[in-house]
Amino acid sequence: MSFSSGYAIGIDTGGTYTDTVVLNCADSSVVATAKSPTTHHDLSLGLASSLDKAMQESGVKPEDVKLVSVSTTLATNAVVEDKGARVGLFMIGAPRALKLPVVTVRFVDGGHKITGAEDDPLNIEALVDGINDMRGHVDAYAVCGAMSIKNPAHEQIAAKAISLTDPKPVFCSHTISTRAGQKERAATAVLNARLMPVMAEFLAGVGKTLDDRGLGGSVVVVRGNATPMSMEDAVQRAADTFASGPASTAYYGSIYSPEKDALIVDVGGTTTDVTLIRDGKPTINDDGSIIGECETHVEAVEMFTVGVGGDSFSRINRSGRLEVGPARVIPLCMAGEIPAPSGWIGKGHDSHLIKIGPSSASCDEDSVLEFLTENGPSTFSRIMKQLDMGEIRLGGHLSALVREQVVEEAGFTPTDALHVLGELSIGDARVSVEAAEVLGKEFGLDAEGFARKVLAETRLKIENAMLEHIVRKEIGGNMAGIIAGRSASPLVSFEASLNLPIVGIGAAAGKLLPEVAEKLHTVAVFPEHHEVGNALGAVKMALINVNEEAR
């Protein structure tokens, strides 16, 4: 079925904003756009707000909407921020060195030969012992057997044993990848297990929001390789949504770039994603992507993600050095009712404020929550002192509470810096200025000087990410150390230039990228609707794919 009439909707949920675009299918013209803050405690609220604004602006009737395409950076952000389900991994076969984001890994005798014949009987007793040890400590399981791509029997038996003992989600590597390479298949299965609850919760909210508005007919989710998939597949193969946002970014860039070769840079709230288009097309890593520190079999656009964006935590560490990212916090100017920064903000553990979050009502009794309820928003150091908790213990506990949206963290960010300089006005600039005045004194700077310092560090991280992606792609090897340290020595310095334009996407791109482009001796362009470029790329990609399949 092709869509030559009616309307299509593109939705992109990022770490900071959820964007919606309404498109006329007949001529691909943009009818309406909208942005709403992403509501992390309930993602459907931000989605509903953005969608309702766009539908109201467009005047389009629900029955005239033929297609909805959804992209998101949730999977990307979950990897960058080390979030997701707690995973227990069973490796069937000979033990080998692994470094994967799991709670624990258990090696079990078994596995098959390249012919599919059994190499070693599956040790059921060791398998059951492992399940009993993991039960209660993990949210999902991943299973990867030697040569399961030739014979998945041992993985299937292990999955059945797990389901009978601990009915949690199980991901077998043979259902995720048919390629050789046990370590890569294991990483892919683990990633799917980690991301499944993230995508399941998100897409359940998407489905309900669309159904409530009569828009749930034909819905697709953008894969990381810039092709559409069903919502059901997006849950079961959640790792395929890694780079979903960057894929939409690259697709948008390929349509609107002034040149056939260009660097597409999406500056979000949590991350900046860098992708490359060559000869007018996104470059796809068909052999599998490196996600975090893991080599996987996930097909995705070739990209480089750095943990820096508009909401990156900008703090002075205990050594007196400014650090920007990769953690994300609520900008002080957007934090609502908080104490005046002059009374609490400083360096180290006094650099951010911890406050009750929107999900706290559903939580059991907790000493930290009780303290925050009685005393209001507090710094890490004050909580640590008053509750007599160690740094590591409190840090781990707070990380869990933040993941569950039970508490929120607010601190100085590049968004605050832009408010200090009068370049942004979406929050309370007075709070940002007051914090910058205090923090700037650590460097002998006034508020504006400190804001410029934060933005300079933010731009440098984006610049380094762009250069490293290009160098890895065009030259090969890991040049991160050279690129990051090229201006660190007073004895050695060198400049780098880009021989292709930068296409900026995202609300903050126009504030950060022009200076980066100038430093790299190129130009930054910001096409029409670049503020919602991911949503626009998502819906155009889906329309083109659907229409091509119909031919």
Coordinates of C-alpha atoms in Angstrom, one line a residue:
M1 CA 0.0 0.0 0.0
S2 CA 1.4 3.4 -1.0
F3 CA 0.5 6.7 0.4
S4 CA 0.0 9.4 -2.3
S5 CA -2.7 11.3 -0.3
G6 CA -3.6 12.0 3.2
Y7 CA -1.0 12.8 5.9
A8 CA 1.8 11.2 7.8
I9 CA 3.2 12.0 11.2
G10 CA 6.8 11.8 12.4
I11 CA 7.6 11.6 16.1
D12 CA 11.0 11.7 17.7
T13 CA 11.5 11.3 21.5
G14 CA 14.9 12.5 22.6
G15 CA 16.5 12.9 26.0
T16 CA 15.2 16.5 26.3
Y17 CA 12.5 17.2 23.8
T18 CA 9.8 15.2 22.0
D19 CA 9.2 16.5 18.4
T20 CA 6.3 16.0 16.1
V21 CA 6.0 16.7 12.4
V22 CA 2.8 16.5 10.3
L23 CA 3.5 15.9 6.6
N24 CA 1.3 16.1 3.5
C25 CA 1.8 12.7 1.7
A26 CA 1.0 14.2 -1.8
D27 CA 3.9 16.6 -1.9
S28 CA 5.9 15.9 1.2
S29 CA 5.3 19.4 2.5
V30 CA 5.5 20.1 6.2
V31 CA 2.0 21.1 7.5
A32 CA 2.9 21.6 11.2
T33 CA 5.7 21.0 13.8
A34 CA 5.7 21.0 17.6
K35 CA 8.1 20.5 20.5
S36 CA 7.4 19.5 24.1
P37 CA 9.8 18.6 26.9
T38 CA 10.4 14.9 27.2
T39 CA 8.8 13.7 30.5
H40 CA 11.1 11.0 31.7
H41 CA 8.9 9.8 34.5
D42 CA 6.1 9.1 31.9
L43 CA 7.3 9.5 28.3
S44 CA 3.7 9.4 27.0
L45 CA 2.9 12.7 28.6
G46 CA 5.5 14.6 26.6
L47 CA 4.6 12.7 23.5
A48 CA 0.9 13.5 23.9
S49 CA 1.7 17.2 24.4
S50 CA 3.8 17.4 21.3
L51 CA 1.4 15.4 19.2
D52 CA -1.7 17.4 20.3
K53 CA 0.1 20.7 19.5
A54 CA 1.0 19.5 16.0
M55 CA -2.4 18.1 15.3
Q56 CA -4.1 21.3 16.5
E57 CA -1.8 23.5 14.4
S58 CA -2.3 21.4 11.3
G59 CA -6.1 21.0 11.5
V60 CA -5.7 17.5 10.2
K61 CA -8.4 14.9 11.1
P62 CA -7.2 11.7 12.7
E63 CA -8.9 9.6 10.0
D64 CA -6.8 11.4 7.4
V65 CA -3.5 10.2 8.9
K66 CA -2.2 7.2 7.0
L67 CA 1.1 6.5 8.7
V68 CA 3.0 7.3 11.9
S69 CA 6.7 6.9 12.1
V70 CA 8.6 6.9 15.5
S71 CA 12.2 7.4 16.1
T72 CA 14.0 7.8 19.5
T73 CA 17.4 8.2 21.1
L74 CA 16.2 6.3 24.2
A75 CA 18.3 3.2 23.3
T76 CA 21.3 5.3 22.5
N77 CA 21.0 7.3 25.7
A78 CA 20.4 4.2 27.8
V79 CA 23.8 2.8 26.6
V80 CA 25.6 6.2 27.1
E81 CA 24.1 6.6 30.6
D82 CA 24.5 2.9 31.5
K83 CA 20.8 2.4 32.0
G84 CA 18.5 -0.5 31.3
A85 CA 17.7 -3.9 32.7
R86 CA 20.0 -5.9 34.9
V87 CA 21.1 -8.9 32.7
G88 CA 22.5 -12.3 33.6
L89 CA 24.4 -14.0 30.8
F90 CA 24.8 -17.7 30.2
M91 CA 27.6 -18.7 27.8
I92 CA 27.4 -22.3 26.6
G93 CA 30.8 -23.7 25.6
A94 CA 34.4 -23.0 26.4
P95 CA 35.1 -20.1 28.7
R96 CA 36.5 -16.9 27.1
A97 CA 37.4 -13.4 28.1
L98 CA 34.3 -11.1 28.0
K99 CA 33.7 -7.5 28.9
L100 CA 29.9 -7.0 28.7
P101 CA 27.5 -4.8 30.7
V102 CA 26.0 -7.7 32.7
V103 CA 25.4 -8.3 36.4
T104 CA 27.1 -11.7 36.1
V105 CA 28.1 -14.3 33.5
R106 CA 28.0 -18.0 34.0
F107 CA 29.9 -20.5 31.7
V108 CA 28.2 -23.8 31.2
D109 CA 29.5 -26.9 29.4
G110 CA 27.9 -27.6 26.1
G111 CA 27.8 -26.2 22.6
H112 CA 27.9 -27.4 19.0
K113 CA 30.4 -27.8 16.2
I114 CA 30.4 -25.9 12.9
T115 CA 28.6 -28.9 11.4
G116 CA 25.8 -28.6 13.9
A117 CA 26.8 -31.8 15.7
E118 CA 26.9 -31.6 19.5
D119 CA 30.4 -30.8 20.7
D120 CA 29.7 -31.3 24.4
P121 CA 26.5 -32.3 26.3
L122 CA 24.7 -29.4 28.0
N123 CA 25.4 -29.4 31.7
I124 CA 21.8 -29.0 32.9
E125 CA 22.8 -29.1 36.6
A126 CA 25.3 -26.2 36.3
L127 CA 22.7 -24.3 34.3
V128 CA 20.0 -24.7 37.0
D129 CA 22.5 -23.7 39.7
G130 CA 23.3 -20.6 37.7
I131 CA 19.7 -19.6 37.3
N132 CA 19.1 -20.1 41.1
D133 CA 22.1 -17.9 41.8
M134 CA 20.9 -15.1 39.5
R135 CA 17.2 -15.2 40.4
G136 CA 16.2 -12.0 42.2
H137 CA 19.4 -10.2 41.1
V138 CA 18.6 -9.8 37.3
D139 CA 15.7 -8.5 35.3
A140 CA 16.4 -10.5 32.1
Y141 CA 18.6 -13.2 30.8
A142 CA 20.8 -13.6 27.7
V143 CA 21.9 -17.0 26.4
C144 CA 24.7 -17.6 23.8
G145 CA 25.9 -21.0 22.8
A146 CA 28.9 -22.0 20.7
M147 CA 27.8 -22.5 17.1
S148 CA 24.1 -22.0 18.0
I149 CA 23.7 -20.5 14.5
K150 CA 24.1 -24.1 13.2
N151 CA 22.2 -25.8 16.0
P152 CA 20.2 -23.7 18.6
A153 CA 19.1 -26.7 20.7
H154 CA 21.2 -25.9 23.7
E155 CA 20.1 -22.3 23.7
Q156 CA 16.5 -23.4 23.4
I157 CA 16.8 -25.9 26.3
A158 CA 18.5 -23.2 28.5
A159 CA 15.7 -20.7 27.7
K160 CA 13.1 -23.3 28.7
A161 CA 14.9 -24.1 31.9
I162 CA 15.1 -20.4 32.8
S163 CA 11.3 -19.8 32.0
L164 CA 10.4 -22.7 34.4
T165 CA 12.7 -21.5 37.2
D166 CA 12.5 -17.7 36.9
P167 CA 9.9 -16.3 34.4
K168 CA 11.9 -13.3 33.2
P169 CA 12.5 -12.3 29.6
V170 CA 15.1 -14.5 27.9
F171 CA 17.1 -13.5 24.7
C172 CA 18.8 -16.3 22.8
S173 CA 21.6 -15.2 20.5
H174 CA 20.4 -17.4 17.5
T175 CA 17.2 -15.4 17.4
I176 CA 19.1 -12.1 17.3
S177 CA 21.9 -12.9 14.9
T178 CA 22.7 -15.6 12.3
R179 CA 26.3 -14.5 11.9
A180 CA 29.5 -16.2 13.2
G181 CA 31.2 -14.7 16.2
Q182 CA 30.1 -15.9 19.6
K183 CA 31.3 -12.8 21.5
E184 CA 29.5 -10.5 19.1
R185 CA 26.3 -12.5 19.3
A186 CA 26.5 -12.6 23.1
A187 CA 26.9 -8.8 23.1
T188 CA 23.9 -8.4 20.8
A189 CA 21.8 -10.6 22.9
V190 CA 22.8 -8.8 26.1
L191 CA 22.0 -5.4 24.5
N192 CA 18.6 -6.6 23.5
A193 CA 17.9 -7.9 27.0
R194 CA 19.1 -4.6 28.6
L195 CA 17.1 -2.4 26.2
M196 CA 13.8 -4.4 26.1
P197 CA 12.2 -2.8 29.1
V198 CA 13.2 0.6 28.0
M199 CA 11.5 0.1 24.6
A200 CA 8.6 -1.9 25.9
E201 CA 7.6 0.9 28.3
F202 CA 8.1 3.6 25.7
L203 CA 6.2 1.9 22.9
A204 CA 3.3 0.9 25.2
G205 CA 3.0 4.6 25.9
V206 CA 3.2 5.4 22.2
G207 CA 0.6 2.9 21.4
K208 CA -1.9 4.1 24.0
T209 CA -1.3 7.7 23.1
L210 CA -2.0 7.1 19.4
D211 CA -4.9 4.8 20.0
D212 CA -6.6 7.3 22.3
R213 CA -6.4 9.8 19.4
G214 CA -7.5 7.4 16.7
L215 CA -4.0 7.4 15.1
G216 CA -2.9 3.8 15.9
G217 CA -3.6 2.3 12.5
S218 CA -0.2 2.1 10.7
V219 CA 2.7 2.7 13.0
V220 CA 6.4 2.0 12.4
V221 CA 9.6 2.4 14.4
V222 CA 12.9 3.5 12.8
R223 CA 15.7 1.0 12.9
G224 CA 19.2 2.1 13.4
N225 CA 19.9 1.2 9.7
A226 CA 17.3 3.7 8.5
T227 CA 14.5 1.2 7.7
P228 CA 11.1 0.8 9.4
M229 CA 10.0 -2.0 11.7
S230 CA 6.8 -2.8 13.5
M231 CA 6.3 -1.8 17.2
E232 CA 6.2 -5.5 18.1
D233 CA 9.6 -6.2 16.5
A234 CA 11.0 -3.0 18.1
V235 CA 10.3 -4.5 21.6
Q236 CA 11.7 -8.0 20.8
R237 CA 14.7 -6.6 18.9
A238 CA 15.2 -3.5 20.9
A239 CA 18.9 -3.3 20.0
D240 CA 17.8 -2.6 16.4
T241 CA 16.5 0.7 17.6
F242 CA 20.0 1.7 18.7
A243 CA 20.9 4.7 16.5
S244 CA 17.2 5.1 15.6
G245 CA 17.5 8.9 16.2
P246 CA 20.8 9.2 14.4
A247 CA 19.4 7.1 11.4
S248 CA 16.6 9.7 11.1
T249 CA 19.1 12.4 11.5
A250 CA 21.2 11.0 8.7
Y251 CA 18.2 10.6 6.5
Y252 CA 17.1 14.1 7.1
G253 CA 20.7 15.3 6.3
S254 CA 20.8 13.3 3.1
I255 CA 17.7 15.1 1.8
Y256 CA 18.5 18.6 2.9
S257 CA 22.3 18.7 2.7
P258 CA 23.8 21.3 0.2
E259 CA 26.4 18.7 -0.8
K260 CA 26.3 15.0 -1.5
D261 CA 29.0 14.5 1.2
A262 CA 28.4 16.1 4.6
L263 CA 28.7 15.6 8.3
I264 CA 25.4 15.5 10.1
V265 CA 25.6 16.7 13.7
D266 CA 22.5 16.3 16.0
V267 CA 23.0 18.3 19.2
G268 CA 20.5 16.9 21.7
G269 CA 20.0 17.3 25.4
T270 CA 21.9 14.2 26.5
T271 CA 24.2 13.4 23.5
T272 CA 25.6 14.8 20.3
D273 CA 25.3 12.2 17.4
V274 CA 27.6 12.5 14.4
T275 CA 26.8 10.7 11.2
L276 CA 28.3 10.9 7.7
I277 CA 26.5 10.9 4.4
R278 CA 28.4 9.9 1.3
D279 CA 27.1 10.4 -2.2
G280 CA 23.8 11.6 -0.7
K281 CA 23.2 8.4 1.4
P282 CA 23.7 7.5 5.0
T283 CA 26.7 5.2 5.6
I284 CA 25.5 1.9 7.1
N285 CA 27.7 -0.4 9.1
D286 CA 26.5 -3.7 7.7
D287 CA 29.0 -5.9 9.6
G288 CA 27.8 -4.7 13.0
S289 CA 28.2 -1.6 15.2
I290 CA 30.3 -0.9 18.2
I291 CA 27.8 0.1 20.9
G292 CA 29.4 1.4 24.1
E293 CA 32.5 -0.8 24.5
C294 CA 30.9 -3.8 22.8
E295 CA 31.2 -5.1 19.3
T296 CA 27.8 -6.3 18.1
H297 CA 25.9 -7.6 15.1
V298 CA 23.5 -4.7 15.1
E299 CA 23.2 -3.0 11.7
A300 CA 23.1 0.8 12.1
V301 CA 24.3 4.0 10.6
E302 CA 28.0 4.6 11.1
M303 CA 27.9 7.1 13.9
F304 CA 29.8 8.5 16.8
T305 CA 28.0 9.5 20.0
V306 CA 29.5 11.7 22.6
G307 CA 27.8 12.3 26.0
V308 CA 27.5 16.1 25.7
G309 CA 24.4 18.2 24.9
G310 CA 22.3 21.0 26.2
D311 CA 21.6 19.3 29.5
S312 CA 25.1 18.0 30.2
F313 CA 26.1 18.3 33.8
S314 CA 28.8 21.0 34.0
R315 CA 30.6 20.8 37.3
I316 CA 33.8 21.7 38.9
N317 CA 35.4 18.5 40.3
R318 CA 37.3 18.3 43.6
S319 CA 40.5 19.0 41.8
G320 CA 39.1 22.3 40.6
R321 CA 38.8 21.3 36.9
L322 CA 35.7 21.9 34.8
E323 CA 34.0 18.8 33.5
V324 CA 31.1 18.8 31.0
G325 CA 29.0 15.5 30.6
P326 CA 28.4 12.7 30.1
A327 CA 25.8 12.7 32.9
R328 CA 22.6 14.6 32.2
V329 CA 20.8 16.8 34.8
I330 CA 17.9 19.1 34.8
P331 CA 19.2 22.6 34.0
L332 CA 18.9 24.9 37.0
C333 CA 16.8 27.4 35.0
M334 CA 14.3 24.6 34.4
A335 CA 14.4 23.0 37.8
G336 CA 11.4 24.8 39.3
E337 CA 11.2 25.5 43.1
I338 CA 14.8 25.1 44.3
P339 CA 16.9 27.0 46.9
A340 CA 19.0 29.9 45.6
P341 CA 22.2 28.5 44.2
S342 CA 24.3 31.0 46.1
G343 CA 23.4 29.1 49.3
W344 CA 24.5 25.6 48.2
I345 CA 26.4 25.4 44.8
G346 CA 30.1 24.7 44.8
K347 CA 32.5 22.1 43.5
G348 CA 32.7 18.3 44.0
H349 CA 29.7 16.9 45.9
D350 CA 28.2 20.4 46.2
S351 CA 27.9 20.8 42.4
H352 CA 24.3 19.6 42.0
L353 CA 21.0 19.4 43.9
I354 CA 19.0 16.3 44.5
K355 CA 15.2 16.7 44.8
I356 CA 12.1 14.5 45.0
G357 CA 11.1 13.3 41.5
P358 CA 7.7 12.6 40.0
S359 CA 7.6 8.9 40.8
S360 CA 8.4 9.1 44.5
A361 CA 4.8 8.5 45.7
S362 CA 4.9 4.9 44.5
C363 CA 8.1 4.1 46.4
D364 CA 8.6 2.2 49.7
E365 CA 10.1 3.9 52.7
D366 CA 13.6 5.1 52.1
S367 CA 15.9 7.1 54.3
V368 CA 17.1 9.4 51.4
L369 CA 13.5 10.1 50.3
E370 CA 12.5 10.7 53.9
F371 CA 15.3 13.2 54.3
L372 CA 14.4 15.0 51.1
T373 CA 10.8 15.1 52.0
E374 CA 11.6 16.7 55.4
N375 CA 14.4 19.0 54.3
G376 CA 13.7 19.8 50.7
P377 CA 16.3 19.6 47.8
S378 CA 19.8 19.0 49.1
T379 CA 23.3 18.4 47.8
F380 CA 25.1 15.1 47.8
S381 CA 27.5 16.1 50.5
R382 CA 24.7 17.3 52.9
I383 CA 22.8 14.0 52.4
M384 CA 26.0 12.0 52.9
K385 CA 26.8 13.9 56.1
Q386 CA 23.3 14.0 57.6
L387 CA 22.6 10.3 57.0
D388 CA 26.1 9.2 57.8
M389 CA 26.4 7.2 54.5
G390 CA 29.6 6.5 52.6
E391 CA 30.2 8.1 49.2
I392 CA 30.1 4.8 47.3
R393 CA 27.0 3.5 49.0
L394 CA 25.1 6.8 48.6
G395 CA 26.2 7.2 45.1
G396 CA 24.9 3.7 44.1
H397 CA 21.7 4.3 45.9
L398 CA 21.0 7.6 44.3
S399 CA 21.9 6.2 40.8
A400 CA 19.1 3.6 41.3
L401 CA 16.6 6.3 42.5
V402 CA 17.4 8.5 39.5
R403 CA 16.9 5.5 37.1
E404 CA 13.5 4.9 38.7
Q405 CA 12.6 8.6 38.4
V406 CA 12.2 8.7 42.2
V407 CA 14.6 11.6 42.5
E408 CA 15.9 14.1 40.1
E409 CA 19.3 15.9 39.9
A410 CA 19.6 19.5 38.9
G411 CA 22.8 21.3 38.1
F412 CA 24.5 23.8 35.8
T413 CA 24.4 22.9 32.1
P414 CA 25.2 24.4 28.7
T415 CA 21.5 25.4 28.6
D416 CA 22.1 27.5 31.7
A417 CA 25.2 29.0 30.1
L418 CA 23.1 30.1 27.1
H419 CA 20.6 31.7 29.5
V420 CA 23.4 33.6 31.3
L421 CA 24.5 35.0 27.9
G422 CA 21.0 35.9 26.9
E423 CA 21.0 33.5 23.9
L424 CA 18.1 31.4 25.3
S425 CA 15.0 32.3 27.3
I426 CA 13.0 29.1 27.9
G427 CA 13.6 29.1 31.7
D428 CA 14.5 31.3 34.7
A429 CA 17.8 33.0 33.7
R430 CA 18.2 34.5 37.2
V431 CA 18.9 31.1 38.7
S432 CA 21.5 30.4 36.0
V433 CA 23.2 33.7 36.5
E434 CA 23.4 33.3 40.2
A435 CA 25.0 29.9 39.9
A436 CA 27.4 31.1 37.3
E437 CA 28.5 33.9 39.5
V438 CA 29.4 31.5 42.3
L439 CA 31.1 28.9 40.1
G440 CA 33.0 31.5 38.1
K441 CA 34.9 32.7 41.2
E442 CA 36.7 29.3 41.2
F443 CA 38.4 30.5 38.0
G444 CA 38.5 34.2 38.6
L445 CA 35.6 34.8 36.1
D446 CA 32.3 36.6 36.3
A447 CA 29.1 34.9 35.4
E448 CA 29.4 35.5 31.6
G449 CA 33.0 34.4 31.6
F450 CA 32.1 31.1 33.3
A451 CA 29.2 30.6 30.9
R452 CA 31.6 31.1 27.9
K453 CA 34.0 28.6 29.5
V454 CA 31.3 26.0 29.8
L455 CA 30.2 26.5 26.2
A456 CA 33.8 26.4 25.0
E457 CA 34.3 23.0 26.7
T458 CA 31.0 21.8 25.2
R459 CA 32.0 22.9 21.7
L460 CA 35.5 21.3 22.1
K461 CA 33.8 17.9 22.9
I462 CA 31.6 18.2 19.9
E463 CA 34.5 19.2 17.7
N464 CA 36.6 16.2 18.9
A465 CA 33.6 13.8 18.3
M466 CA 33.3 15.1 14.7
L467 CA 37.0 14.7 14.0
E468 CA 37.3 11.3 15.6
H469 CA 34.4 10.0 13.5
I470 CA 35.9 11.2 10.3
V471 CA 39.3 9.9 11.1
R472 CA 38.1 6.5 12.1
K473 CA 36.0 6.3 8.9
E474 CA 38.5 7.6 6.4
I475 CA 41.8 6.7 7.9
G476 CA 41.1 4.0 10.5
G477 CA 42.5 3.4 13.9
N478 CA 41.8 5.1 17.2
M479 CA 42.9 8.7 17.1
A480 CA 41.0 9.7 20.2
G481 CA 44.1 10.4 22.3
I482 CA 45.7 12.6 19.6
I483 CA 42.5 14.4 18.8
A484 CA 41.5 15.1 22.4
G485 CA 45.1 16.2 23.4
R486 CA 46.1 18.2 20.3
S487 CA 45.8 21.5 22.1
A488 CA 46.9 20.3 25.6
S489 CA 50.7 20.9 25.2
P490 CA 52.2 24.3 24.9
L491 CA 55.1 22.8 22.8
V492 CA 53.0 21.1 20.1
S493 CA 49.9 22.2 18.3
F494 CA 48.2 21.4 15.0
E495 CA 45.0 22.4 13.4
A496 CA 42.4 20.2 11.6
S497 CA 40.1 21.1 8.8
L498 CA 36.9 19.5 7.4
N499 CA 36.6 19.4 3.7
L500 CA 32.8 19.0 3.8
P501 CA 29.9 21.0 5.3
I502 CA 28.3 20.4 8.7
V503 CA 24.5 20.0 8.7
G504 CA 23.2 21.0 12.1
I505 CA 20.1 19.4 13.6
G506 CA 18.4 20.1 17.0
A507 CA 17.3 23.2 18.9
A508 CA 20.8 23.8 20.4
A509 CA 22.7 23.2 17.1
G510 CA 22.4 26.8 15.9
K511 CA 23.9 28.0 19.2
L512 CA 26.9 25.7 19.3
L513 CA 27.9 24.6 15.8
P514 CA 28.8 27.9 14.0
E515 CA 31.9 28.4 16.1
V516 CA 32.9 24.8 15.7
A517 CA 32.6 25.0 11.9
E518 CA 34.6 28.2 11.9
K519 CA 37.4 26.5 13.9
L520 CA 37.4 23.6 11.5
H521 CA 37.5 25.9 8.4
T522 CA 34.1 24.8 7.1
V523 CA 30.5 26.0 7.1
A524 CA 27.5 24.9 9.2
V525 CA 24.1 25.0 7.6
F526 CA 20.8 24.7 9.3
P527 CA 18.0 23.7 6.8
E528 CA 14.4 24.5 7.3
H529 CA 12.8 22.7 10.2
H530 CA 16.3 21.6 11.5
E531 CA 15.0 22.0 15.1
V532 CA 12.7 18.9 14.4
G533 CA 15.0 17.2 11.9
N534 CA 14.8 13.8 13.5
A535 CA 11.0 13.7 13.4
L536 CA 11.0 14.9 9.8
G537 CA 13.7 12.4 8.8
A538 CA 11.7 9.6 10.4
V539 CA 8.5 10.3 8.6
K540 CA 10.2 10.9 5.2
M541 CA 12.2 7.7 5.5
A542 CA 9.1 5.7 6.4
L543 CA 7.1 7.1 3.5
I544 CA 9.8 6.4 0.9
N545 CA 10.3 2.9 2.2
V546 CA 6.5 2.1 2.2
N547 CA 6.0 3.6 -1.3
E548 CA 9.0 1.6 -2.7
E549 CA 7.7 -1.6 -1.2
A550 CA 4.4 -1.0 -2.9
R551 CA 5.9 -0.7 -6.3

